[in-house]
mmCIF file of N, CA and C in Angstrom:
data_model
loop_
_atom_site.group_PDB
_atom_site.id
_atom_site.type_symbol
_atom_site.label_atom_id
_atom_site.label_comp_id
_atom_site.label_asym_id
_atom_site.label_seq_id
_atom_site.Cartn_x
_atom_site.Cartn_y
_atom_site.Cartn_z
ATOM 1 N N UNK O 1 7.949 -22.032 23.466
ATOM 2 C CA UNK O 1 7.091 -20.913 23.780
ATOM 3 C C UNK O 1 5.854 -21.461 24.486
ATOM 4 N N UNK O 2 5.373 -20.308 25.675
ATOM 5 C CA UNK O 2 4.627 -21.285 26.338
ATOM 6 C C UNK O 2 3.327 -20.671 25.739
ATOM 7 N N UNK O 3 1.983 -21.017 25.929
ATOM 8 C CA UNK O 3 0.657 -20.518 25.939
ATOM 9 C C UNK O 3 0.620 -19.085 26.055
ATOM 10 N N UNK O 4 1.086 -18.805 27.552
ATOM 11 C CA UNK O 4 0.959 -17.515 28.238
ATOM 12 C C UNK O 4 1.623 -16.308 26.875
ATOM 13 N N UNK O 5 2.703 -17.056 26.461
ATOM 14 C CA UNK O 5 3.619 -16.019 26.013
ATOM 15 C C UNK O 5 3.530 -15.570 24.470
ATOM 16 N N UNK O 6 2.738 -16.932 23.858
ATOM 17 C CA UNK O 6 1.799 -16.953 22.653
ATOM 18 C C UNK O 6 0.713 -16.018 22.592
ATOM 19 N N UNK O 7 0.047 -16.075 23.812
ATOM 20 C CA UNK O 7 -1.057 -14.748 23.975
ATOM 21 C C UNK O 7 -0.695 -13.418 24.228
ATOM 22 N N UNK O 8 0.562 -13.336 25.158
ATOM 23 C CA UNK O 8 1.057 -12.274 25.004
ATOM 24 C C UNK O 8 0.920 -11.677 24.318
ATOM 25 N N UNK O 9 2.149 -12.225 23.269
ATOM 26 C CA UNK O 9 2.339 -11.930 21.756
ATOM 27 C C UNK O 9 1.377 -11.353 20.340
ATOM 28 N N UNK O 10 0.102 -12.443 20.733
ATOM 29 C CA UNK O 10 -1.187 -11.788 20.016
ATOM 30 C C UNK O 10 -1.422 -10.759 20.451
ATOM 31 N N UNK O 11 -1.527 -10.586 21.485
ATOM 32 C CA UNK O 11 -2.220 -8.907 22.426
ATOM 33 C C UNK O 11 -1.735 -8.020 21.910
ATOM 34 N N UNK O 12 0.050 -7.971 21.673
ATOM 35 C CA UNK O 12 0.568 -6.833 21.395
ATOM 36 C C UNK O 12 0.629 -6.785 19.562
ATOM 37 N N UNK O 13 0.533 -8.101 18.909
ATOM 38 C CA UNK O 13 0.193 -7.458 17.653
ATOM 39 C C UNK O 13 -1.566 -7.368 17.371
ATOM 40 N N UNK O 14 -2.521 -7.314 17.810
ATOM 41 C CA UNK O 14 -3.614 -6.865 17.543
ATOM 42 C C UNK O 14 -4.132 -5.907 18.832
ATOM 43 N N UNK O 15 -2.967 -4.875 19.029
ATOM 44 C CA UNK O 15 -3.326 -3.605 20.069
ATOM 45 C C UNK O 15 -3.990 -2.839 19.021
ATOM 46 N N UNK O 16 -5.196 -2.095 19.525
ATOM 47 C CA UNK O 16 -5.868 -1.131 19.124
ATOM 48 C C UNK O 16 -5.514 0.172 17.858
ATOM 49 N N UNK O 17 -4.386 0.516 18.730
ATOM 50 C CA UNK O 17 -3.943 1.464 18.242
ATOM 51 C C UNK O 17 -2.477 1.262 17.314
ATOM 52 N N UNK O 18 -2.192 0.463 17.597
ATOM 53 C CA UNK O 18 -1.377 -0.092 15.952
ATOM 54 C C UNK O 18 -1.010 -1.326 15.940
ATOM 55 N N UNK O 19 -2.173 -2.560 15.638
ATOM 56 C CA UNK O 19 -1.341 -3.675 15.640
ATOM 57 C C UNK O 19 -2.021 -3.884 14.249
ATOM 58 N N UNK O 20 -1.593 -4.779 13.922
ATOM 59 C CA UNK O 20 -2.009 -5.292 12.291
ATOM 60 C C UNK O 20 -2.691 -6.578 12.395
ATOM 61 N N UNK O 21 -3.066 -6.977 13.613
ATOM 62 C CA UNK O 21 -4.020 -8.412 13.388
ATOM 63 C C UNK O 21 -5.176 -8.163 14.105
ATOM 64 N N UNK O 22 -6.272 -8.610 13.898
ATOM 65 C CA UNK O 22 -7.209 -8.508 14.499
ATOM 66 C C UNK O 22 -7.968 -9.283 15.355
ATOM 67 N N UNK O 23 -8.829 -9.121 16.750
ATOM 68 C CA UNK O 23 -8.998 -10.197 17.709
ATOM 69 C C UNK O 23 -10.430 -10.800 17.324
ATOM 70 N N UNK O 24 -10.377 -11.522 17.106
ATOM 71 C CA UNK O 24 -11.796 -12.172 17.007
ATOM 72 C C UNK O 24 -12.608 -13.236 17.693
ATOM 73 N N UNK O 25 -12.722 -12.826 18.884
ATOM 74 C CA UNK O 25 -13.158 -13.894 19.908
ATOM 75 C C UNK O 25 -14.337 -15.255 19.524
ATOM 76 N N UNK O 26 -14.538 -15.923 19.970
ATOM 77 C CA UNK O 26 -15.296 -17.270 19.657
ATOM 78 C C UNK O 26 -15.211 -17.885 20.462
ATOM 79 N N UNK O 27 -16.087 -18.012 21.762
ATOM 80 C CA UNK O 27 -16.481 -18.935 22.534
ATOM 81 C C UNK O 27 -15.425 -18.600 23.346
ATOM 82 N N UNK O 28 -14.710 -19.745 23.918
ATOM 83 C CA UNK O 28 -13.383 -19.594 24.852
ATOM 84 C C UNK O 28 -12.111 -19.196 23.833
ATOM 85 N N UNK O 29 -12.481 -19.190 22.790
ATOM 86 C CA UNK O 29 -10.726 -18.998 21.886
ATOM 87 C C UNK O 29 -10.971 -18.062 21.439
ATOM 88 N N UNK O 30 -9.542 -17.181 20.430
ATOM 89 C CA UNK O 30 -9.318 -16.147 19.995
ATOM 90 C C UNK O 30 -9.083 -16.523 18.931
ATOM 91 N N UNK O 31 -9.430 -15.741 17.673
ATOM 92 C CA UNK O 31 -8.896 -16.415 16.359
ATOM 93 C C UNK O 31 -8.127 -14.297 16.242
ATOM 94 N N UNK O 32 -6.972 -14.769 15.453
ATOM 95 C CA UNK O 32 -6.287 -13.146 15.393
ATOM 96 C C UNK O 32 -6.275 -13.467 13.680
ATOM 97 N N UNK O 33 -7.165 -12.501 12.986
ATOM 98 C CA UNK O 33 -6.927 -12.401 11.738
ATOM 99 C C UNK O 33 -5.869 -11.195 11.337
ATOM 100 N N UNK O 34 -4.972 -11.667 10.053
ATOM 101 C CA UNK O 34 -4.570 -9.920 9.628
ATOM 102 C C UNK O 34 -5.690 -10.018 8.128
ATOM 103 N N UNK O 35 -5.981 -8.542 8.779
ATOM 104 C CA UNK O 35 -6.990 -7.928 7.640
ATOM 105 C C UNK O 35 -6.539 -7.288 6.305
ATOM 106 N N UNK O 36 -5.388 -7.128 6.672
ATOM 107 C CA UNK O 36 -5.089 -6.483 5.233
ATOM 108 C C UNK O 36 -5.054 -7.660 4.237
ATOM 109 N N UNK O 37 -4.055 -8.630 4.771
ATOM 110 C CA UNK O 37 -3.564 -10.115 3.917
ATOM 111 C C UNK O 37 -5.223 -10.429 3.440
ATOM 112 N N UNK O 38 -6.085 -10.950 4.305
ATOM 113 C CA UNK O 38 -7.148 -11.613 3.516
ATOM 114 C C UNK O 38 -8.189 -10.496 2.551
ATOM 115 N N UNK O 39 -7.528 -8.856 2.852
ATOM 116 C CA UNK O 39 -8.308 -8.062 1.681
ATOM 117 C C UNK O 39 -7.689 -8.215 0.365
ATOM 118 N N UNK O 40 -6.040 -8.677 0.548
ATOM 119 C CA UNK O 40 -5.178 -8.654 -0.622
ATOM 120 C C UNK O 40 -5.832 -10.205 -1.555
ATOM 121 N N UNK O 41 -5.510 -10.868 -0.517
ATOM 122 C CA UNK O 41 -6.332 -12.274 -1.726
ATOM 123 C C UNK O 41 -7.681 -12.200 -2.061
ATOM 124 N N UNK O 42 -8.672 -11.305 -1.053
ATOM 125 C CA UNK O 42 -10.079 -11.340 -1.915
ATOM 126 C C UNK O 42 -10.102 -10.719 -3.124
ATOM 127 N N UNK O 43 -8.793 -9.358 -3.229
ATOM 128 C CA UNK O 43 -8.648 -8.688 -4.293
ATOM 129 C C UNK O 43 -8.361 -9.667 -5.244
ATOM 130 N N UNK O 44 -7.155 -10.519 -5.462
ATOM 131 C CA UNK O 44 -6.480 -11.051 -6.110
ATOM 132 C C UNK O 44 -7.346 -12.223 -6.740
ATOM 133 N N UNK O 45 -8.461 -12.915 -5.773
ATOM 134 C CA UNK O 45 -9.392 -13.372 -6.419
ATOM 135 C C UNK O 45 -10.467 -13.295 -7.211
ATOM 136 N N UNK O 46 -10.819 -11.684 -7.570
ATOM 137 C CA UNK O 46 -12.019 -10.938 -8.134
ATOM 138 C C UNK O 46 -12.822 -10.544 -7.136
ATOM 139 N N UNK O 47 -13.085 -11.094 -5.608
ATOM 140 C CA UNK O 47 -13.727 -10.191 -4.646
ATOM 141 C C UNK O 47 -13.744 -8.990 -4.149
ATOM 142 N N UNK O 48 -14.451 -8.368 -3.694
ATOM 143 C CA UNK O 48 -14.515 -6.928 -3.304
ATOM 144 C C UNK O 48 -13.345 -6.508 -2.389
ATOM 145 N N UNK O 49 -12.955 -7.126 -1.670
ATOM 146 C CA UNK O 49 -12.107 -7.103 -0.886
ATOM 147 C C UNK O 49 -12.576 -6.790 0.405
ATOM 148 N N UNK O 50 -13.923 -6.362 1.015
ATOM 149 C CA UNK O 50 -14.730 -5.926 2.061
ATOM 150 C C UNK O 50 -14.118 -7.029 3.118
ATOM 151 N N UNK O 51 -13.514 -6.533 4.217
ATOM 152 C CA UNK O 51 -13.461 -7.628 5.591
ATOM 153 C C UNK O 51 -14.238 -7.575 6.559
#
């Protein structure tokens, strides 16, 4: 898999209107979080779960 097709790929799972990861830009890179997963372990840890 090349770069191009890796980003692709992010684009279409953190689209607006229904993707489940989220884009989080930083400098020249993208970090794609899924938000639900890290609300489930803040739960699971005693945190609020707030993302």
């Amino acid at each position: 898999m090349t770069r191009q097709t890796a980003a692709r790929y992010l684009g279409a799972l953190s689209a607006p209107e229904d993707g489940f990861l989220k884009k989080l830009p930083s400098g020249k890179r993208n970090y794609y979080v899924n938000t639900d997963l890290v609300r489930l372990f803040l739960m699971a840890s005693g945190e609020d779960g707030r993302v």
